[in-house]
Structures are given as C-alpha cells and as structure tokens.
PDB file of C-alpha atoms in Angstrom:
ATOM      1  CA  MET A1284     130.383  85.336  37.062  1.00 46.00           C
ATOM      2  CA  LYS A1285     127.439  83.607  38.944  1.00 50.00           C
ATOM      3  CA  ALA A1286     125.449  83.670  35.617  1.00 48.00           C
ATOM      4  CA  LYS A1287     128.324  81.737  33.901  1.00 49.00           C
ATOM      5  CA  HIS A1288     128.279  78.962  36.632  1.00 42.00           C
ATOM      6  CA  LEU A1289     124.505  78.750  36.476  1.00 40.00           C
ATOM      7  CA  MET A1290     124.555  78.323  32.646  1.00 44.00           C
ATOM      8  CA  ALA A1291     127.297  75.623  33.007  1.00 47.00           C
ATOM      9  CA  LEU A1292     125.264  73.760  35.620  1.00 44.00           C
ATOM     10  CA  LEU A1293     122.103  73.914  33.543  1.00 43.00           C
ATOM     11  CA  GLY A1294     124.001  72.708  30.450  1.00 48.00           C
ATOM     12  CA  ALA A1295     125.261  69.784  32.418  1.00 48.00           C
ATOM     13  CA  ALA A1296     121.818  69.012  33.741  1.00 47.00           C
ATOM     14  CA  LEU A1297     120.333  69.114  30.254  1.00 43.00           C
ATOM     15  CA  MET A1298     123.020  66.913  28.869  1.00 45.00           C
ATOM     16  CA  ALA A1299     122.488  64.359  31.592  1.00 44.00           C
ATOM     17  CA  ALA A1300     118.769  64.269  30.905  1.00 44.00           C
ATOM     18  CA  ALA A1301     119.380  63.814  27.054  1.00 42.00           C
ATOM     19  CA  LEU A1302     121.745  60.941  27.774  1.00 39.00           C
ATOM     20  CA  THR A1303     119.369  59.264  30.249  1.00 40.00           C
ATOM     21  CA  ALA A1304     116.524  59.522  27.656  1.00 39.00           C
ATOM     22  CA  CYS A1305     118.696  57.985  24.982  1.00 37.00           C
ATOM     23  CA  ALA A1306     119.830  55.178  27.240  1.00 37.00           C
ATOM     24  CA  ARG A1307     116.145  54.380  28.195  1.00 37.00           C
ATOM     25  CA  GLU A1308     115.186  54.202  24.533  1.00 39.00           C
ATOM     26  CA  SER A1309     118.127  51.818  23.773  1.00 36.00           C
ATOM     27  CA  GLY A1310     117.062  49.648  26.809  1.00 42.00           C
ATOM     28  CA  GLU A1311     120.040  50.555  28.973  1.00 37.00           C
ATOM     29  CA  VAL A1312     119.459  52.195  32.359  1.00 37.00           C
ATOM     30  CA  PRO A1313     122.449  54.298  33.336  1.00 38.00           C
ATOM     31  CA  SER A1314     123.603  54.117  36.944  1.00 38.00           C
ATOM     32  CA  ALA A1315     124.735  56.986  38.930  1.00 36.00           C
ATOM     33  CA  PRO A1316     128.456  57.300  39.654  1.00 35.00           C
ATOM     34  CA  GLN A1317     129.243  55.525  42.933  1.00 39.00           C
ATOM     35  CA  ALA A1318     131.612  56.711  45.554  1.00 39.00           C
ATOM     36  CA  PRO A1319     134.382  54.377  46.359  1.00 41.00           C
ATOM     37  CA  ALA A1320     133.648  51.939  49.102  1.00 45.00           C
ATOM     38  CA  SER A1321     136.171  53.738  51.477  1.00 40.00           C
ATOM     39  CA  ALA A1322     134.780  57.220  50.837  1.00 33.00           C
ATOM     40  CA  THR A1323     134.726  58.282  54.448  1.00 34.00           C
ATOM     41  CA  ASP A1324     138.374  57.212  55.369  1.00 37.00           C
ATOM     42  CA  ALA A1325     138.894  60.598  56.827  1.00 34.00           C
ATOM     43  CA  GLY A1326     137.350  59.264  60.107  1.00 40.00           C
ATOM     44  CA  GLU A1327     134.305  61.435  60.484  1.00 41.00           C
ATOM     45  CA  SER A1328     131.592  62.947  58.469  1.00 42.00           C
ATOM     46  CA  ALA A1329     131.263  66.561  57.533  1.00 47.00           C
ATOM     47  CA  ASP A1330     129.028  67.189  60.572  1.00 50.00           C
ATOM     48  CA  GLY A1331     131.581  65.622  62.918  1.00 51.00           C
ATOM     49  CA  ALA A1332     129.568  62.423  63.552  1.00 51.00           C
ATOM     50  CA  ALA A1333     131.253  59.113  63.299  1.00 50.00           C
ATOM     51  CA  PRO A1334     131.265  57.708  59.681  1.00 54.00           C
ATOM     52  CA  ALA A1335     128.658  55.268  58.558  1.00 62.00           C
ATOM     53  CA  ALA A1336     129.944  51.710  58.307  1.00 77.00           C
ATOM     54  CA  GLU A1337     131.065  50.652  54.945  1.00 90.00           C
ATOM     55  CA  TYR A1338     132.284  47.484  53.243  1.00 91.00           C
ATOM     56  CA  HIS A1339     135.794  47.110  51.915  1.00 96.00           C
ATOM     57  CA  LYS A1340     136.583  46.164  48.271  1.00 97.00           C
ATOM     58  CA  ILE A1341     139.496  43.775  48.131  1.00 98.00           C
ATOM     59  CA  THR A1342     141.153  41.388  45.564  1.00 97.00           C
ATOM     60  CA  ALA A1343     140.839  37.613  45.539  1.00 97.00           C
ATOM     61  CA  GLU A1344     144.446  37.487  46.717  1.00 97.00           C
ATOM     62  CA  GLU A1345     143.617  39.705  49.775  1.00 98.00           C
ATOM     63  CA  ALA A1346     140.615  37.533  50.541  1.00 97.00           C
ATOM     64  CA  LYS A1347     142.862  34.474  50.537  1.00 97.00           C
ATOM     65  CA  GLU A1348     145.325  36.144  52.805  1.00 97.00           C
ATOM     66  CA  ARG A1349     142.439  37.055  55.214  1.00 97.00           C
ATOM     67  CA  LEU A1350     141.116  33.469  55.082  1.00 96.00           C
ATOM     68  CA  ASP A1351     144.620  32.132  55.856  1.00 96.00           C
ATOM     69  CA  ALA A1352     145.045  34.628  58.779  1.00 97.00           C
ATOM     70  CA  ASN A1353     141.602  34.110  60.184  1.00 97.00           C
ATOM     71  CA  PRO A1354     140.132  30.508  59.824  1.00 93.00           C
ATOM     72  CA  ASP A1355     136.905  31.880  61.392  1.00 96.00           C
ATOM     73  CA  ALA A1356     136.279  34.267  58.518  1.00 98.00           C
ATOM     74  CA  VAL A1357     132.976  33.509  56.646  1.00 98.00           C
ATOM     75  CA  ILE A1358     133.038  33.227  52.847  1.00 98.00           C
ATOM     76  CA  VAL A1359     129.506  34.229  51.569  1.00 98.00           C
ATOM     77  CA  ASP A1360     128.502  33.301  48.116  1.00 98.00           C
ATOM     78  CA  VAL A1361     125.620  35.486  47.098  1.00 98.00           C
ATOM     79  CA  ARG A1362     124.772  33.678  43.806  1.00 98.00           C
ATOM     80  CA  THR A1363     121.790  31.478  43.366  1.00 98.00           C
ATOM     81  CA  PRO A1364     121.557  28.088  45.092  1.00 97.00           C
ATOM     82  CA  GLU A1365     121.929  26.500  41.713  1.00 97.00           C
ATOM     83  CA  GLU A1366     125.192  28.435  40.925  1.00 97.00           C
ATOM     84  CA  HIS A1367     126.502  27.658  44.352  1.00 97.00           C
ATOM     85  CA  ALA A1368     125.716  23.927  44.019  1.00 96.00           C
ATOM     86  CA  ALA A1369     127.408  23.746  40.562  1.00 97.00           C
ATOM     87  CA  GLU A1370     130.603  25.278  41.579  1.00 97.00           C
ATOM     88  CA  ARG A1371     131.747  27.052  44.822  1.00 97.00           C
ATOM     89  CA  ILE A1372     134.727  27.883  47.005  1.00 97.00           C
ATOM     90  CA  GLU A1373     135.259  25.225  49.474  1.00 95.00           C
ATOM     91  CA  GLY A1374     133.707  26.110  52.864  1.00 95.00           C
ATOM     92  CA  SER A1375     131.516  28.876  51.520  1.00 97.00           C
ATOM     93  CA  ILE A1376     127.927  29.371  52.611  1.00 98.00           C
ATOM     94  CA  ASN A1377     125.171  30.465  50.243  1.00 98.00           C
ATOM     95  CA  VAL A1378     123.083  33.546  51.056  1.00 98.00           C
ATOM     96  CA  PRO A1379     121.641  34.784  47.694  1.00 98.00           C
ATOM     97  CA  ASN A1380     121.846  38.324  47.256  1.00 98.00           C
ATOM     98  CA  GLU A1381     118.030  38.517  46.468  1.00 97.00           C
ATOM     99  CA  SER A1382     117.291  36.881  49.836  1.00 97.00           C
ATOM    100  CA  ILE A1383     119.124  39.780  51.854  1.00 98.00           C
ATOM    101  CA  GLY A1384     116.267  42.075  52.881  1.00 96.00           C
ATOM    102  CA  ASP A1385     115.423  43.993  56.016  1.00 95.00           C
ATOM    103  CA  GLU A1386     116.425  41.297  58.433  1.00 96.00           C
ATOM    104  CA  GLN A1387     119.697  39.728  59.395  1.00 97.00           C
ATOM    105  CA  PRO A1388     120.372  36.400  57.439  1.00 97.00           C
ATOM    106  CA  ALA A1389     119.971  33.484  59.794  1.00 97.00           C
ATOM    107  CA  LEU A1390     123.265  32.057  58.382  1.00 97.00           C
ATOM    108  CA  LEU A1391     125.121  35.181  59.492  1.00 98.00           C
ATOM    109  CA  PRO A1392     124.336  35.537  63.249  1.00 97.00           C
ATOM    110  CA  ASP A1393     127.450  37.470  64.191  1.00 97.00           C
ATOM    111  CA  LEU A1394     127.361  41.247  63.165  1.00 97.00           C
ATOM    112  CA  ASP A1395     131.024  41.465  63.936  1.00 96.00           C
ATOM    113  CA  ALA A1396     132.269  38.420  62.057  1.00 97.00           C
ATOM    114  CA  GLU A1397     134.702  38.776  59.215  1.00 98.00           C
ATOM    115  CA  ILE A1398     132.594  38.287  56.102  1.00 98.00           C
ATOM    116  CA  LEU A1399     134.137  37.800  52.651  1.00 98.00           C
ATOM    117  CA  VAL A1400     131.504  38.272  49.976  1.00 98.00           C
ATOM    118  CA  HIS A1401     131.636  36.999  46.272  1.00 98.00           C
ATOM    119  CA  CYS A1402     129.366  36.236  43.497  1.00 98.00           C
ATOM    120  CA  ARG A1403     130.144  35.299  39.923  1.00 98.00           C
ATOM    121  CA  THR A1404     131.610  38.517  38.533  1.00 96.00           C
ATOM    122  CA  GLY A1405     131.346  41.258  41.300  1.00 96.00           C
ATOM    123  CA  VAL A1406     127.954  42.963  40.637  1.00 97.00           C
ATOM    124  CA  ARG A1407     125.829  41.007  43.111  1.00 98.00           C
ATOM    125  CA  SER A1408     128.562  40.840  45.719  1.00 98.00           C
ATOM    126  CA  ARG A1409     128.768  44.800  45.788  1.00 97.00           C
ATOM    127  CA  GLN A1410     125.211  44.925  46.291  1.00 97.00           C
ATOM    128  CA  ALA A1411     125.085  42.337  48.946  1.00 98.00           C
ATOM    129  CA  ALA A1412     127.962  43.893  50.674  1.00 98.00           C
ATOM    130  CA  GLU A1413     126.114  47.202  50.788  1.00 97.00           C
ATOM    131  CA  LYS A1414     122.981  45.496  52.185  1.00 97.00           C
ATOM    132  CA  LEU A1415     124.898  43.634  54.839  1.00 98.00           C
ATOM    133  CA  VAL A1416     126.605  46.836  56.132  1.00 97.00           C
ATOM    134  CA  ALA A1417     123.081  48.561  56.109  1.00 96.00           C
ATOM    135  CA  LEU A1418     121.866  45.742  58.369  1.00 97.00           C
ATOM    136  CA  GLY A1419     124.757  46.373  60.884  1.00 96.00           C
ATOM    137  CA  TYR A1420     127.487  44.103  59.957  1.00 97.00           C
ATOM    138  CA  THR A1421     130.756  45.708  60.608  1.00 96.00           C
ATOM    139  CA  ASN A1422     133.446  43.621  58.991  1.00 97.00           C
ATOM    140  CA  VAL A1423     132.322  43.078  55.396  1.00 98.00           C
ATOM    141  CA  TYR A1424     134.849  42.601  52.492  1.00 98.00           C
ATOM    142  CA  ASP A1425     133.777  42.204  48.821  1.00 98.00           C
ATOM    143  CA  PHE A1426     136.189  40.298  46.772  1.00 98.00           C
ATOM    144  CA  GLY A1427     134.190  40.288  43.546  1.00 97.00           C
ATOM    145  CA  GLY A1428     133.585  37.177  41.471  1.00 97.00           C
ATOM    146  CA  ILE A1429     134.386  33.486  41.538  1.00 97.00           C
ATOM    147  CA  VAL A1430     135.639  33.974  37.977  1.00 96.00           C
ATOM    148  CA  ASP A1431     138.684  35.785  39.549  1.00 94.00           C
ATOM    149  CA  TRP A1432     139.389  33.259  42.273  1.00 97.00           C
ATOM    150  CA  PRO A1433     142.595  31.497  41.327  1.00 97.00           C
ATOM    151  CA  TYR A1434     142.693  29.066  44.256  1.00 96.00           C
ATOM    152  CA  GLY A1435     140.362  26.269  43.140  1.00 92.00           C
ATOM    153  CA  THR A1436     136.821  25.441  43.574  1.00 96.00           C
ATOM    154  CA  VAL A1437     134.544  22.535  44.379  1.00 96.00           C
ATOM    155  CA  THR A1438     132.116  21.342  41.763  1.00 94.00           C
ATOM    156  CA  GLY A1439     128.928  19.411  41.873  1.00 85.00           C
ATOM    157  CA  GLU A1440     126.599  18.916  44.917  1.00 72.00           C
TER     158      GLU A1440
END
C-alpha cells in the first residue's frame, strides 16, 4: 500500500516538473496555488499558537459599506502615481505596491487603521495587502481593482 502512495506522489511530482518546464519555455511562469486569505479562520494554528494576521478579501460593495460605516477608513491605491493621477477613488491615497518594502509606509502611520486596498484589477492589491499584513497592519481589506468600483471616480490631477 505504501508503495502505491509513493508512486502516486512521484508521478504527481514528475507531472508538476514537466508542466513547469513547458511553461518556462512558453514564457509563462506558473504560480503556486494560494490558500484563501482567511485560511486560519479556525482561531489558532496547528501548534496552538495564535494565527498569523491575514488580510481579508472583500468586494467593492463591501468596501463601500465599510467606508460608509467608518469615515476614518483609509482607501489605499497601490497603482503607480501616474495611474492614480489619471483616475482615482475620491479620498484615496497613493502608496504604490512597488514602494512597500521592509518599513512601514509614511502615509500609513496607524497599524490598526482600517485599510481598504485596491489597484487596477486586483493583482497588485493582493500583493500589497500581504506586504502590509507582514509589516504588522492588523485591519487590511483587499477589494480588488478600480475596474470593479461602480461608485464613481475622480479623473485628472
């Protein structure tokens, strides 16, 4: 029985290696499957420790509800300064994803503030939300892209 399981695992590993090689040849880089943002909803980790902080994935509608309920919530646009200047959600601040590193962004001084993160389509907002949580922010919500924001935007500088 153990030999069957071992052969199945070996076969899966070989298949994954072959797919990765094919993707590299075609110029695509496969990404590893990601656990959902709320993977530790059970309340504690397997070793009994408190769960690591996580961001929350929400919809644009849920973000609007949060903004209506909490006027102190911070809308963080993680697109480039040029993208932000061309079109933005009113009241948003621009903290480009690429600028978020090992130090807390100066525009986000409160680690416990409610932070609603977006980009253009949702890729950079997920990356930025993960980085902000890693920096110690405790109340981070990713609502995806401005393309899905149905509540109006401001254009121009």
